[in-house]
C-alpha cells in the first residue's frame, strides 16, 4: 500500500517474441504533427531530443511478424553505409 511494505506481487507474462527496431531522425515539428499516429502504429516508441538542435531521434519497436525473415532484415540494415546513418546528426 501507500508507504507500506509490498509482500506479494503478481506479474502477467507474455510469450517470448522478437522485436524489430527502426530508428530515424526527424524534427520536433514532425513529432508534434505525428505523435498520436506514432503511438497508435507502434508497440514501443522512444523519443530522444538532441540538445541545442531541432532534431529528435525516434526509436520504434514492433514484434517481428511471422512472415518477416530476421536474417533478411539484418542484411538490409548492413547495406546502409555508416555515413548515411549518421548524416542527419552532422547538420
mmCIF file of C-alpha atoms in Angstrom:
data_model
loop_
_atom_site.group_PDB
_atom_site.id
_atom_site.type_symbol
_atom_site.label_atom_id
_atom_site.label_comp_id
_atom_site.label_asym_id
_atom_site.label_seq_id
_atom_site.Cartn_x
_atom_site.Cartn_y
_atom_site.Cartn_z
ATOM 1 C CA UNK A 1 0.000 0.000 0.000
ATOM 2 C CA UNK A 2 0.853 3.656 0.254
ATOM 3 C CA UNK A 3 4.225 3.879 2.054
ATOM 4 C CA UNK A 4 3.715 0.320 3.240
ATOM 5 C CA UNK A 5 5.534 -2.923 2.598
ATOM 6 C CA UNK A 6 4.714 -4.902 -0.524
ATOM 7 C CA UNK A 7 4.551 -8.569 0.456
ATOM 8 C CA UNK A 8 3.211 -10.028 -2.793
ATOM 9 C CA UNK A 9 3.167 -9.038 -6.462
ATOM 10 C CA UNK A 10 1.548 -10.684 -9.477
ATOM 11 C CA UNK A 11 3.186 -10.447 -12.902
ATOM 12 C CA UNK A 12 1.477 -11.098 -16.199
ATOM 13 C CA UNK A 13 3.886 -12.664 -18.676
ATOM 14 C CA UNK A 14 3.650 -12.784 -22.459
ATOM 15 C CA UNK A 15 5.183 -15.389 -24.745
ATOM 16 C CA UNK A 16 8.763 -14.683 -25.867
ATOM 17 C CA UNK A 17 8.941 -12.622 -29.044
ATOM 18 C CA UNK A 18 11.469 -10.749 -31.142
ATOM 19 C CA UNK A 19 11.259 -7.018 -31.786
ATOM 20 C CA UNK A 20 12.194 -5.117 -34.927
ATOM 21 C CA UNK A 21 13.681 -1.717 -34.074
ATOM 22 C CA UNK A 22 13.510 1.173 -36.528
ATOM 23 C CA UNK A 23 15.420 4.362 -35.807
ATOM 24 C CA UNK A 24 15.084 7.689 -37.596
ATOM 25 C CA UNK A 25 15.917 11.350 -37.077
ATOM 26 C CA UNK A 26 13.129 13.913 -37.506
ATOM 27 C CA UNK A 27 12.331 17.474 -36.452
ATOM 28 C CA UNK A 28 10.389 18.489 -33.353
ATOM 29 C CA UNK A 29 7.615 19.835 -35.586
ATOM 30 C CA UNK A 30 7.281 16.372 -37.151
ATOM 31 C CA UNK A 31 6.858 14.863 -33.678
ATOM 32 C CA UNK A 32 4.159 17.401 -32.810
ATOM 33 C CA UNK A 33 2.267 16.601 -36.013
ATOM 34 C CA UNK A 34 2.615 12.801 -35.900
ATOM 35 C CA UNK A 35 2.858 11.902 -32.195
ATOM 36 C CA UNK A 36 -0.591 10.296 -31.916
ATOM 37 C CA UNK A 37 -0.084 8.258 -35.115
ATOM 38 C CA UNK A 38 3.327 7.013 -33.957
ATOM 39 C CA UNK A 39 1.824 5.837 -30.660
ATOM 40 C CA UNK A 40 -1.039 4.079 -32.464
ATOM 41 C CA UNK A 41 1.125 2.327 -35.055
ATOM 42 C CA UNK A 42 3.981 1.115 -32.843
ATOM 43 C CA UNK A 43 4.160 -1.185 -29.837
ATOM 44 C CA UNK A 44 7.039 0.791 -28.268
ATOM 45 C CA UNK A 45 8.160 4.340 -29.122
ATOM 46 C CA UNK A 46 11.024 6.324 -27.631
ATOM 47 C CA UNK A 47 11.971 9.931 -28.415
ATOM 48 C CA UNK A 48 15.440 11.301 -27.750
ATOM 49 C CA UNK A 49 15.875 15.034 -28.283
ATOM 50 C CA UNK A 50 19.345 16.158 -29.336
ATOM 51 C CA UNK A 51 20.088 19.238 -27.176
ATOM 52 C CA UNK A 52 20.584 22.604 -28.900
ATOM 53 C CA UNK A 53 19.088 21.295 -32.163
ATOM 54 C CA UNK A 54 15.656 20.780 -33.668
ATOM 55 C CA UNK A 55 16.407 17.072 -34.175
ATOM 56 C CA UNK A 56 14.673 14.211 -32.389
ATOM 57 C CA UNK A 57 15.644 10.553 -32.680
ATOM 58 C CA UNK A 58 12.666 8.201 -32.885
ATOM 59 C CA UNK A 59 13.174 4.578 -31.885
ATOM 60 C CA UNK A 60 10.103 2.477 -32.696
ATOM 61 C CA UNK A 61 9.890 -1.242 -31.904
ATOM 62 C CA UNK A 62 7.316 -3.733 -33.090
ATOM 63 C CA UNK A 63 7.062 -7.524 -32.806
ATOM 64 C CA UNK A 64 8.634 -9.451 -35.686
ATOM 65 C CA UNK A 65 5.825 -10.755 -37.885
ATOM 66 C CA UNK A 66 5.766 -14.450 -38.794
ATOM 67 C CA UNK A 67 6.141 -13.509 -42.479
ATOM 68 C CA UNK A 68 9.317 -11.446 -41.854
ATOM 69 C CA UNK A 69 12.746 -13.064 -42.141
ATOM 70 C CA UNK A 70 15.029 -11.768 -39.354
ATOM 71 C CA UNK A 71 18.169 -12.574 -41.378
ATOM 72 C CA UNK A 72 16.905 -10.525 -44.332
ATOM 73 C CA UNK A 73 16.220 -7.571 -42.025
ATOM 74 C CA UNK A 74 19.774 -7.678 -40.659
ATOM 75 C CA UNK A 75 21.266 -7.894 -44.166
ATOM 76 C CA UNK A 76 19.224 -4.898 -45.381
ATOM 77 C CA UNK A 77 20.405 -2.782 -42.438
ATOM 78 C CA UNK A 78 24.050 -3.712 -43.052
ATOM 79 C CA UNK A 79 23.780 -2.490 -46.646
ATOM 80 C CA UNK A 80 23.221 1.092 -45.500
ATOM 81 C CA UNK A 81 26.583 2.829 -45.259
ATOM 82 C CA UNK A 82 27.551 4.097 -41.813
ATOM 83 C CA UNK A 83 27.998 7.671 -43.034
ATOM 84 C CA UNK A 84 24.385 7.708 -44.252
ATOM 85 C CA UNK A 85 23.132 6.528 -40.850
ATOM 86 C CA UNK A 86 24.653 9.478 -39.005
ATOM 87 C CA UNK A 87 24.325 12.136 -41.731
ATOM 88 C CA UNK A 88 21.268 13.814 -40.096
ATOM 89 C CA UNK A 89 23.258 14.252 -36.894
ATOM 90 C CA UNK A 90 26.027 16.148 -38.692
ATOM 91 C CA UNK A 91 23.928 19.064 -39.953
#
